[in-house]
XYZ file of C-alpha atoms in Angstrom:
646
model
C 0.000 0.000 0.000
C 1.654 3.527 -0.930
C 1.656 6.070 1.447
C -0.774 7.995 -0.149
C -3.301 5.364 0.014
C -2.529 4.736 3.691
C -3.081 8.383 4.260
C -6.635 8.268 2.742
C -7.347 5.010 4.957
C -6.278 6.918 7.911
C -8.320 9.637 7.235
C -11.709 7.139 6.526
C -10.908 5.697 9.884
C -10.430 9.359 11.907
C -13.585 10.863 9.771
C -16.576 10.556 11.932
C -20.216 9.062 10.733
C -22.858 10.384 9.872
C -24.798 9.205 13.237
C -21.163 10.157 15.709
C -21.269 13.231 14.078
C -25.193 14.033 14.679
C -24.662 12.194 18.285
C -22.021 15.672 18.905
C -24.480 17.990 17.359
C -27.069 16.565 20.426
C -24.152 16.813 23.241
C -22.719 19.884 22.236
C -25.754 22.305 22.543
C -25.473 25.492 24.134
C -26.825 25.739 27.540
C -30.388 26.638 28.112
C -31.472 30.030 29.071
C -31.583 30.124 33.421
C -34.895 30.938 34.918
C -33.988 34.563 35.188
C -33.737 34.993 31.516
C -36.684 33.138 30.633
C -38.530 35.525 32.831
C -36.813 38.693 31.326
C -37.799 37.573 27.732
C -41.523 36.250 28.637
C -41.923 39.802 30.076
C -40.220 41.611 26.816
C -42.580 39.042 24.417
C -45.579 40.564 26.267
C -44.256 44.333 25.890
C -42.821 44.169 23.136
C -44.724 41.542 20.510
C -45.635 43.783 18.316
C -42.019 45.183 17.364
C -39.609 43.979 15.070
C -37.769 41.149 16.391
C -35.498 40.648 12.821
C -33.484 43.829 13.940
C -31.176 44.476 16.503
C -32.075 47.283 19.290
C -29.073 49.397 17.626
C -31.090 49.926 14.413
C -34.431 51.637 15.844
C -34.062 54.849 17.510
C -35.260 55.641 20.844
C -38.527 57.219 19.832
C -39.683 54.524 17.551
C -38.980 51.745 20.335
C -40.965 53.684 22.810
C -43.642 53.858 19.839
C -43.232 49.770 19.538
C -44.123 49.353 23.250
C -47.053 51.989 22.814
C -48.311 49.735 20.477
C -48.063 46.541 21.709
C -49.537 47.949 25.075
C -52.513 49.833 23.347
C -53.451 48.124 20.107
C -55.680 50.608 19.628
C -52.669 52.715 18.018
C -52.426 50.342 15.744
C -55.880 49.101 14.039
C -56.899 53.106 14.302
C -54.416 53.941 11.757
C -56.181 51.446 8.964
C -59.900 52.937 10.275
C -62.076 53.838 7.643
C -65.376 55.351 7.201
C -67.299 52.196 6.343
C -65.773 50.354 9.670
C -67.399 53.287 11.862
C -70.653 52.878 10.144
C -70.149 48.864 11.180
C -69.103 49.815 14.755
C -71.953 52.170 15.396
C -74.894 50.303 14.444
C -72.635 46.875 16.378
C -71.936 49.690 19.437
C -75.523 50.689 19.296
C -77.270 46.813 19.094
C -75.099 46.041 22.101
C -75.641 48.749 23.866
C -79.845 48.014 24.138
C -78.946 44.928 25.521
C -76.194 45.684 27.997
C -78.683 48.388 29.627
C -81.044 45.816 30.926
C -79.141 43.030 31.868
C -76.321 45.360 33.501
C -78.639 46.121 35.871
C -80.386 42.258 36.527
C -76.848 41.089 36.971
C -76.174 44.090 39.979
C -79.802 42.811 41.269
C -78.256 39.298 40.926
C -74.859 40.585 42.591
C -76.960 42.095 45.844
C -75.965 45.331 44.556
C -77.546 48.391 44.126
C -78.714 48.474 39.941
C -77.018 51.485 38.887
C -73.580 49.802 39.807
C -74.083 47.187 36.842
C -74.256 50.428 34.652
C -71.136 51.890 36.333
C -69.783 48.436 35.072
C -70.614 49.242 31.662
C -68.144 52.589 31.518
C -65.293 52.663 32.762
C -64.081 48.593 31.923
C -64.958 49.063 28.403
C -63.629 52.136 27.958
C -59.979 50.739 29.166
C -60.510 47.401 27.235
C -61.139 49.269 24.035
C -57.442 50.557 23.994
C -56.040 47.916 25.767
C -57.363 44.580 24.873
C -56.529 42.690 21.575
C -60.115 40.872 21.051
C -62.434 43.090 17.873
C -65.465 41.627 19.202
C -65.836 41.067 22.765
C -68.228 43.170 24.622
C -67.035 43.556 28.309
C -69.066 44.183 30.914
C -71.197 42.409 34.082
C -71.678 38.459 33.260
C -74.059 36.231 34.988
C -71.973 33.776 36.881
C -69.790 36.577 38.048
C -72.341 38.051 39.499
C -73.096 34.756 41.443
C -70.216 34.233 42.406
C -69.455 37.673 44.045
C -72.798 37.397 45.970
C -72.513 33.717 47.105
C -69.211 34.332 48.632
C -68.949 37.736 49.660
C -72.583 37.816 51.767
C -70.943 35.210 54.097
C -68.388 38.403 54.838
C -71.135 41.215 55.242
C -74.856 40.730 54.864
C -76.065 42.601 52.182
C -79.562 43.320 53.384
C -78.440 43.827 57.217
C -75.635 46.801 55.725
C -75.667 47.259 52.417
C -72.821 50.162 52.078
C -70.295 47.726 53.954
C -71.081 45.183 51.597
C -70.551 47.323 48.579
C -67.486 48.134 49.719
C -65.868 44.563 50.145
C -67.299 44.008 46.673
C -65.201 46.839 45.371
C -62.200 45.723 47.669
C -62.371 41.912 45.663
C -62.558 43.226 42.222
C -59.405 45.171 43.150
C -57.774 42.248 44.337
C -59.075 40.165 41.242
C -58.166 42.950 38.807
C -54.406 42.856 40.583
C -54.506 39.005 40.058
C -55.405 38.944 36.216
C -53.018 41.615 35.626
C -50.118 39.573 37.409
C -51.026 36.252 35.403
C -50.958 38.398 32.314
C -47.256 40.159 33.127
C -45.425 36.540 34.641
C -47.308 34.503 31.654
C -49.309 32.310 34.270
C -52.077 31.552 31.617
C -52.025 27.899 32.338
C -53.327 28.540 35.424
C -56.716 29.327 33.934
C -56.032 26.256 32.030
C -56.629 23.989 35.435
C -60.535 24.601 34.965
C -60.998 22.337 31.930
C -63.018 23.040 29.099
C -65.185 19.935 30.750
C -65.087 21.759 34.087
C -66.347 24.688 32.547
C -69.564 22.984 30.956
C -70.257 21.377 33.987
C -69.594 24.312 36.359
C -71.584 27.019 33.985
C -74.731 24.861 33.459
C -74.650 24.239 37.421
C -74.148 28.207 37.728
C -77.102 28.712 34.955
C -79.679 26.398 37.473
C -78.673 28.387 40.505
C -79.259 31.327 38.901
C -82.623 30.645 37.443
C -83.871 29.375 40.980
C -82.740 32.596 42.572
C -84.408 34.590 39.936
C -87.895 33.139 41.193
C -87.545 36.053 44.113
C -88.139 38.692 41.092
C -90.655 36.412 38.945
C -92.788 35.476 41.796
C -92.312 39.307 43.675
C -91.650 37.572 46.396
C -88.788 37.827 49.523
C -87.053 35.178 51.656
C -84.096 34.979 53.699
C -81.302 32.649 52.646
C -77.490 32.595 52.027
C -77.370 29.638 50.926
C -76.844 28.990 47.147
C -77.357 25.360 46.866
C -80.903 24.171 44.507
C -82.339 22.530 47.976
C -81.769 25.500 50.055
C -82.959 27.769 47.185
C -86.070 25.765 46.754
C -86.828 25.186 50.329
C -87.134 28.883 50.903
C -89.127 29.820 47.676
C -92.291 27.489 48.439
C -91.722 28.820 52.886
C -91.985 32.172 50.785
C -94.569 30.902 48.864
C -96.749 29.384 51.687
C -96.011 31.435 54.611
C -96.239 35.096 53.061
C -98.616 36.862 50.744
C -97.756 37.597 47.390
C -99.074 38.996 44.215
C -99.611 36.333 40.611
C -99.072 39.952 38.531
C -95.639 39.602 38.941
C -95.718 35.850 37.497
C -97.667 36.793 34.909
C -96.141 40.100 33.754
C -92.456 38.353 34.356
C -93.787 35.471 32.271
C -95.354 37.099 29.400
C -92.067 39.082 29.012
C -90.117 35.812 29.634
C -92.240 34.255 26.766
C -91.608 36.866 24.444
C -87.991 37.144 24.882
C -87.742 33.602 24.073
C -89.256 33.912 21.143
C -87.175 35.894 19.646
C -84.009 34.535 20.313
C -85.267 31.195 18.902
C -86.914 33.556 15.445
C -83.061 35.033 15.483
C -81.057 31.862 15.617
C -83.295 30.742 12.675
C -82.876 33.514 10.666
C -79.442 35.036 10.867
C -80.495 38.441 9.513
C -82.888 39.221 12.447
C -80.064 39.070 14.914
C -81.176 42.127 15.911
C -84.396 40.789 17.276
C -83.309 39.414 20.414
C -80.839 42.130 20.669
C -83.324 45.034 21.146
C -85.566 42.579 22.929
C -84.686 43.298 26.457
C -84.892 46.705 26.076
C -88.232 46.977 24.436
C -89.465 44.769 27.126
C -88.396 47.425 29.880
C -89.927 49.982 27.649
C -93.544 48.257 27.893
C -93.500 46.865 31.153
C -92.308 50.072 33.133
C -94.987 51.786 30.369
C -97.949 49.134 31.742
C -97.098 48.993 35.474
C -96.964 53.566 35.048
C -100.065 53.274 33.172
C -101.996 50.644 35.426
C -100.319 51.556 38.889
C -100.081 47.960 39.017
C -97.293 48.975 41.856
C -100.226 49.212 44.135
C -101.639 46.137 43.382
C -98.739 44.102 44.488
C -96.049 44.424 41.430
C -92.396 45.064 42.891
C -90.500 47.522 41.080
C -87.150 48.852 40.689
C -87.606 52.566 42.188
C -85.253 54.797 42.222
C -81.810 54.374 40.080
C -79.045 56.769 40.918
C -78.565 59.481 38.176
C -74.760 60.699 36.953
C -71.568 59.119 36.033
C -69.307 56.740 37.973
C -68.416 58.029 41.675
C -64.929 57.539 42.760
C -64.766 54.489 45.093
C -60.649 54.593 46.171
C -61.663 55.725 49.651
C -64.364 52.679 49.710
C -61.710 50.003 49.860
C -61.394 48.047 52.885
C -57.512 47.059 52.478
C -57.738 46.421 55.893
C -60.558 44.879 56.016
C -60.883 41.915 59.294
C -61.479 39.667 56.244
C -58.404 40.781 54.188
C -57.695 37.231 53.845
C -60.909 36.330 52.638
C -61.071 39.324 50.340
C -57.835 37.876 48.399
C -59.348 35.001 48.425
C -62.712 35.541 46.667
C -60.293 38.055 44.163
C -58.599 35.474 43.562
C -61.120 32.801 42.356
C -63.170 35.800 40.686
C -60.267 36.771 38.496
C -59.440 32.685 37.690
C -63.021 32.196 36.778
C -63.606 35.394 34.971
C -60.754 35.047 32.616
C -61.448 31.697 32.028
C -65.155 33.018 30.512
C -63.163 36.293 28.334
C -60.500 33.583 26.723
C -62.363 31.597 25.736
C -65.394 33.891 24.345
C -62.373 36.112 22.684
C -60.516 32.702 21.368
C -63.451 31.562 19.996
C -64.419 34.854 17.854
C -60.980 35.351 17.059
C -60.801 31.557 15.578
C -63.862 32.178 13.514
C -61.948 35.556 12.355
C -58.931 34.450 11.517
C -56.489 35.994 14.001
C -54.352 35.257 16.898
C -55.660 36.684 20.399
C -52.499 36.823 22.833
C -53.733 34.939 25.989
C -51.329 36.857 28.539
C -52.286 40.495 26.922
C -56.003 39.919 27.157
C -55.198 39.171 31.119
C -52.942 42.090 31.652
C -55.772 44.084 29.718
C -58.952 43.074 31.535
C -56.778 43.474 34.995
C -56.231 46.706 34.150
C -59.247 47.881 33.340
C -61.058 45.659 36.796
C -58.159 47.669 38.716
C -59.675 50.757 37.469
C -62.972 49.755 38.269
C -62.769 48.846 41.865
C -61.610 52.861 41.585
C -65.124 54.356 39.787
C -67.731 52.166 41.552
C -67.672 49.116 39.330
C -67.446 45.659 40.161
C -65.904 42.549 37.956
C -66.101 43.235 34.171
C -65.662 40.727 32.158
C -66.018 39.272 28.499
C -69.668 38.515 27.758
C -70.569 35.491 25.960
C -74.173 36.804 24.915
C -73.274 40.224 24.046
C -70.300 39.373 22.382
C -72.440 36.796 20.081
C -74.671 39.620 19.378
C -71.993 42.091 18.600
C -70.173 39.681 16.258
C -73.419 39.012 14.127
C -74.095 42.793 14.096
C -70.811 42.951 12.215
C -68.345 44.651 14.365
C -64.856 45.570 12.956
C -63.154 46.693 15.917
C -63.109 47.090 19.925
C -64.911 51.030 18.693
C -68.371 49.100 20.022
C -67.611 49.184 23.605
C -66.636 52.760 22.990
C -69.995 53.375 21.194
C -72.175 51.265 23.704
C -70.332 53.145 26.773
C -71.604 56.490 25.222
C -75.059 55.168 25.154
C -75.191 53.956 28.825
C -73.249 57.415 29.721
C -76.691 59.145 28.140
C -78.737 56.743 30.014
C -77.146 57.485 33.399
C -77.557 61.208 32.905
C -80.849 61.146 31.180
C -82.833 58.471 31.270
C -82.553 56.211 35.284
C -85.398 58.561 36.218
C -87.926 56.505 33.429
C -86.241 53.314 34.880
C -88.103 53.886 38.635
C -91.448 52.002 38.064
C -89.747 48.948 35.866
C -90.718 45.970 37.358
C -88.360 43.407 39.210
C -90.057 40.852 37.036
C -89.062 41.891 33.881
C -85.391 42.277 35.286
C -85.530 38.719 36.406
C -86.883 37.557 32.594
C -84.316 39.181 31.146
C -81.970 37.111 33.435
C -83.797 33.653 33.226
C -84.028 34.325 29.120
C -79.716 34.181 28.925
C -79.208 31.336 30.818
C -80.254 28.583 28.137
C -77.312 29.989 26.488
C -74.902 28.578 29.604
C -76.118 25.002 29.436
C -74.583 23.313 26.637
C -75.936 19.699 26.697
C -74.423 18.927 23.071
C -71.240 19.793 24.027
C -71.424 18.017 27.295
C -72.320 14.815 25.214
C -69.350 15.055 23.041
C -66.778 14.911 25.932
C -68.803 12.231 27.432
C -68.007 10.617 24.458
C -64.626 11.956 23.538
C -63.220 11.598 27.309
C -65.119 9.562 30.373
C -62.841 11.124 32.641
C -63.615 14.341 31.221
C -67.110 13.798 31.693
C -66.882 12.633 35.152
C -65.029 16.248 36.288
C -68.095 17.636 34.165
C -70.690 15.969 36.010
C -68.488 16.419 39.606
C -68.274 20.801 38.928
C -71.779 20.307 37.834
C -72.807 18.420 41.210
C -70.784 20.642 43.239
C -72.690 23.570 42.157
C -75.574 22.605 42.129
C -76.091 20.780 45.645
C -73.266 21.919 47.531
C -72.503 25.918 46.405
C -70.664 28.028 43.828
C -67.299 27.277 46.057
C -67.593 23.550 46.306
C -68.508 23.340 43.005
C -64.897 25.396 41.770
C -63.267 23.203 44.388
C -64.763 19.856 42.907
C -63.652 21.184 39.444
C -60.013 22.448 40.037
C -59.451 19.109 42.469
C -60.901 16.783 39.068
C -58.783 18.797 37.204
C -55.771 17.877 39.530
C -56.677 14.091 39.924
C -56.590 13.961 36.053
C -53.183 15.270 35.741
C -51.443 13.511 38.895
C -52.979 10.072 37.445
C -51.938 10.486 33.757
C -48.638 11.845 35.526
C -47.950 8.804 38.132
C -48.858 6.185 35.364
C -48.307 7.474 32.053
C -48.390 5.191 29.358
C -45.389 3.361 28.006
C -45.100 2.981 24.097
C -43.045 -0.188 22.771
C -41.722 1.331 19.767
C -41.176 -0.691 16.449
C -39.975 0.302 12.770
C -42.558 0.634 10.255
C -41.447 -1.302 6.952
C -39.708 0.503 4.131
C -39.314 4.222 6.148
C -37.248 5.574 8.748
C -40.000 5.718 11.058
C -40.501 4.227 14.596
C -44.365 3.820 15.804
C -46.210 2.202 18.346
C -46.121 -1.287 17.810
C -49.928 -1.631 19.370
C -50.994 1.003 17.124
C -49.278 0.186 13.903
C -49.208 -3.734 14.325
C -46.800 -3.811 10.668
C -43.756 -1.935 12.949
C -41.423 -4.648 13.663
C -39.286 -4.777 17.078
C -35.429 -4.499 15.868
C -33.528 -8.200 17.152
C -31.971 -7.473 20.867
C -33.241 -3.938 21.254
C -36.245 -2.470 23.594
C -37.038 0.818 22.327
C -39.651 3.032 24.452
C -41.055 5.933 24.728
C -43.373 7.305 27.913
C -46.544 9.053 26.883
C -45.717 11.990 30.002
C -44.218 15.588 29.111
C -42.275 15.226 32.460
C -40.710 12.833 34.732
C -40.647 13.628 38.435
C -40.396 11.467 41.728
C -44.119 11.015 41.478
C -43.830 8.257 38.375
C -40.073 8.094 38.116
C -40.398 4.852 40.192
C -43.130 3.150 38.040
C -41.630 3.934 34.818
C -38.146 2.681 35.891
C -39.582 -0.876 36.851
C -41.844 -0.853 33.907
C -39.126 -0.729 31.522
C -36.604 -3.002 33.391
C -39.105 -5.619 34.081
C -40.215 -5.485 30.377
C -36.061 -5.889 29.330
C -35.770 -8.748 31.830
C -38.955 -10.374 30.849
C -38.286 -10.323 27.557
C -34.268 -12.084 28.479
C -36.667 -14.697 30.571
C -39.444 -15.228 27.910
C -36.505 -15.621 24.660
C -35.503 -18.520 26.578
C -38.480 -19.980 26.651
C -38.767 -19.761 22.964
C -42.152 -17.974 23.260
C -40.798 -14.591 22.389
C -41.023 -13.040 18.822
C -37.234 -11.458 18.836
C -34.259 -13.513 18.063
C -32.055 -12.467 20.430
C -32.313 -11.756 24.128
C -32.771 -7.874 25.221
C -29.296 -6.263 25.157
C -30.112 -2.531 24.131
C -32.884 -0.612 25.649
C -33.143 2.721 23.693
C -34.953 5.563 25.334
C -36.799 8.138 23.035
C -36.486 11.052 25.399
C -38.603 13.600 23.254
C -41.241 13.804 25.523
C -39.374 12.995 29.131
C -36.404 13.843 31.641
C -33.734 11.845 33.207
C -33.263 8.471 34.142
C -30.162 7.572 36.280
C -31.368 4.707 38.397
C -33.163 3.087 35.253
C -29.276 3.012 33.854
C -27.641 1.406 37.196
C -30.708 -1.432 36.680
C -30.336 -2.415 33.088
C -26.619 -2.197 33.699
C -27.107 -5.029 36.559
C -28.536 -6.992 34.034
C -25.472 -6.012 31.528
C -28.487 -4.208 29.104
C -26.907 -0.975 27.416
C -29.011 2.108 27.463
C -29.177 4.513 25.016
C -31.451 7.805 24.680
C -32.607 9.704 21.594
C -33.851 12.576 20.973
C -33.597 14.708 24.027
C -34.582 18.273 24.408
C -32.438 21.123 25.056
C -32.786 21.293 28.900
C -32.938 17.623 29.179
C -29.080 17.300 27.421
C -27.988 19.837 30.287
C -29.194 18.020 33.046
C -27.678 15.007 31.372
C -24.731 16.326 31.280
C -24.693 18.546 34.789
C -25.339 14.551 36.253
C -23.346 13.288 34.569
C -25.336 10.374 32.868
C -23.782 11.209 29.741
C -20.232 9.784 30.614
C -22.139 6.572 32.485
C -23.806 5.798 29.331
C -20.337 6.528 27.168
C -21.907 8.770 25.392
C -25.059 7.107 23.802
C -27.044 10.019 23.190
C -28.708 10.018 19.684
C -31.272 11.901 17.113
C -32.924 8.628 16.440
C -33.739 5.286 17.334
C -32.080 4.402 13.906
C -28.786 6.164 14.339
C -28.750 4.139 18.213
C -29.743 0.783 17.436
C -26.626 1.547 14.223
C -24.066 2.806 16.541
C -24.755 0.000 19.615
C -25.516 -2.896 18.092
C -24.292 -2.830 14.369
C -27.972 -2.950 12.796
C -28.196 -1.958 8.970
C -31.979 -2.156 9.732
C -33.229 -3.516 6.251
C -36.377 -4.192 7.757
């Protein structure tokens, strides 16, 4: 052999393959960001998502960055600039069909929330207002919801009877949507959006129908004009003290007929507008024309006299400042964070997923984390004017969507119209029955119980169903608390069980590719001779499953030794590889020390960046020699010698 041709051999034999050389690429990452950094740069993403991220902070002057962050932090900056005349003419009529509808069921839902009714107008000013420049959604209408309102009463009368002092109960309710504003905000800044994401899109079936019943029963004190005295939210409670009411104390069938007629009526339109898509506006203007007659009969009739309840007198003028009505320090402080707390949780979880879904059906991306900052924000400011907990509407926002909205311009348009009202028109408001209030209450709920859905995940996902049915439960015989604790503890049980005993996947090659499946779902893959190759169904391994996944795998490697010499196992060869596919998991260190016991090699493929640093910090990588792979391919190649023709 010349020397030239020895040269080239020794070359071949230095020259690394393909698989050594993509085996470095894996060990030779750069270390992950620290948990400082990540923080930092979740914080600029929020800020600063809406500037250019191609160019370095050298090329953009000072004044355009501080225009990037205006921007980012009021969109409105940005969709004004694009504004045309024809989008106004969309906005006001959208504003305008909103607006009729928020007036009378702003001030049910204050009725609902033991407060006085002009605060569910207050609701409908200053929120909006600050959710119009802030907030990224075009079509959510913000305002008072429903099971808000419930919740606020259910827990915060326990605090401060509403009946016994009304002004020190208003004020506790202003001191929680402070503390809930502060809450949503936080999530939003620190990225904690997966928090809402412990209440299940199960849970929240289950726990909104529940809500809807509750709510209904406790509107039969407005349809039936009658009183009782009860704190208790749960459907036997509730029912117990309507028929004592009902028995024990006089009351007047005008109210259940007036609140019934009205109740008829409004249902009647909504079903004439979900059949015909152009009438929308029907059951839009619906609750407002309802006010219009009834307070027009009971003037007309003095039907007050004969028994009717009615609203009376509605406080005239714009938002009071409330900053000196806070009770920071409050005896109940504790509480007070408390109930904030599980406010905020609950009422972003409603304004996601009503902005999500719009935003889906419009083709654009609504930033989970700026929606939170945003509606904190504008809840912080509200515990300031008199409100209490805004919040995305799914109702309203339905109606403002079909009345062909362009931009967040409605809210500003509908806050105009309840300004006018406040000023103008409360006076009219003092003889409208407390009837038609509750109709207009009763006649949204259908719209919370979604028994199609709740069939598909009963379908879809037993477990599912079962947190469904235990939120649903909770509510509805326990209270609104148990039935958010039922729901966030399913939630819980779901993950720690999927997270103690994930699944294991026995991973074969599927003929004639590169590809390595599931052999129980792809029964063609074929097990390479010698070599176990796994993969655990479970994003993370922790000390809670680490112990069940290690003896998993090494009793399926030993088994499979003890069952090839039996002759009653399909591979050739007895186990001598196991090969660990490490895209969805951690580390394993004991799992090595076992198989290596046993004199079984393990190798890992295709680990993620933090997972190769933690590797290598313990120093698995060197126990191992090194096996660390792409693929299963490249392992089974480099261990064992396998060409894999399979």
């Amino acid at each position: 052999m010349s020397k030239r041709e020895l040269s080239q051999f020794s070359q071949t034999l230095q020259t690394p393959t393909e698989g050594e050389r993509a085996s470095q690429w894996v060990l030779n990452a750069p270390e992950p960001p620290g948990l400082l950094r990540e923080l930092v740069n979740s914080t600029k993403e929020i800020v600063l998502s809406n500037g250019n991220k191609s160019k370095s902070s050298n090329e953009h002057s000072k004044s355009k960055r501080v225009v990037s962050v205006l921007e980012s932090v009021f969109p409105i900056l940005v969709w004004s600039r694009k504004y045309t005349a024809n989008k106004f003419r969309k906005d006001l009529m959208a504003g305008l069909t909103i607006a009729s509808l928020c007036i009378p069921e702003s001030i049910g839902y204050a009725t609902l929330a033991k407060l006085a009714p002009q605060h569910g107008l207050y609701t409908n000013v200053v929120p909006p207002i600050i959710y119009a420049f802030m907030g990224s959604s075009r079509e959510i209408a913000i305002g008072p919801v429903a099971v808000v309102s419930l919740l606020i009463s259910s827990m915060v009368q326990k605090l401060q009877d509403p009946e016994a002092d009304p002004i020190a109960y208003r004020n506790l309710v202003f001191t929680v949507t402070l503390y809930a504003g502060i809450f949503q905000a936080a999530f939003g800044l620190l990225r904690l959006g997966f928090l809402v994401d412990f209440l299940s899109h199960a849970v929240i079936v289950g726990f909104m129908a529940g809500a809807a019943i509750i709510i209904g029963l406790q509107q039969l004190k407005g349809l039936l004009g009658i009183t009782y005295s009860t704190n208790k939210t749960d459907i036997v409670s509730v029912l117990a003290a309507v028929f004592k009411s009902l028995f024990h104390n006089p009351w007047s069938p005008y109210n259940f007929v007036l609140g019934c007629s009205f109740l008829c009526f409004l249902l009647l339109m909504k079903i004439v507008g979900r059949r015909n898509k152009k009438l929308f506006w029907l059951p839009a203007i619906a609750p407002l024309v309802s006010v219009v007659l009834s307070t027009l009969i009971v003037y007309l009739t003095r039907a007050d006299k004969h028994g009717v309840k009615i609203v009376k007198h509605i406080k005239s003028g714009l938002n009071p400042i409330s900053i000196h009505q806070l009770q920071i320090n409050d005896p109940h402080a504790t509480e007070l964070v408390k109930i904030g707390a599980i406010v905020a949780v609950v009422a972003l979880t409603e304004a996601i997923a009503v902005g999500r879904s719009f935003a889906t059906i419009k083709g654009y991306h609504l930033d989970g984390n700026k929606e939170m900052l945003s509606i904190g924000v504008m809840n912080i400011a509200g515990s300031l004017s008199s409100c209490y907990v805004a919040t995305g509407s799914f109702s309203r926002t339905a109606v403002n969507f079909s009345a062909g909205c362009e931009t967040a311009l409605t809210n500003i348009v509908m806050v105009i119209t309840v300004i006018i009202s406040l000023e103008a028109l409360t006076r009219l408001l003092y003889f409208t029955p407390n009837a038609i209030l509750a109709s207009i209450i009763i006649s949204a709920l259908p719209g919370l119980i979604n028994v199609h859905e709740a069939y598909n995940i009963y379908k879809v996902d037993k477990l599912d169903f079962l947190a469904l049915t235990g939120a649903f439960l909770g509510v509805l015989f326990g209270s609104v608390e148990i039935g958010l604790l039922v729901a966030v503890a399913m939630s819980f049980a779901k993950i720690i069980i999927s997270s103690i005993q994930p699944g294991i996947e026995t991973l074969g090659k599927v003929p004639g590719t590169d590809m390595f499946c599931d052999v129980k779902q792809y029964p063609m893959a074929v097990m390479l001779p010698g070599v176990l190759s796994v993969r655990i169904k479970s994003p993370l391994l922790c000390f809670a499953n680490a112990t069940f996944i290690r003896e998993r795998i090494s009793k399926w490697a030993i088994e499979k030794e003890e069952m090839d010499a039996k002759g009653i196992v399909t591979t050739k060869e007895k186990i001598q590889l196991v090969i660990l596919d490490m895209s969805r998991l951690a580390t394993l260190e004991k799992l090595y020390e076992q198989l290596l016991s046993q004199g079984i090699m393990l190798a890992i493929t295709n680990p993620k960046w933090q997972v190769v640093h933690k590797l290598k910090v313990s120093n698995l990588v060197k126990k191992i020699e090194g096996r660390v792979f792409l693929t299963i391919g490249e392992a089974a190649d480099a261990c064992l010698g396998h060409r894999m023709h399979v």
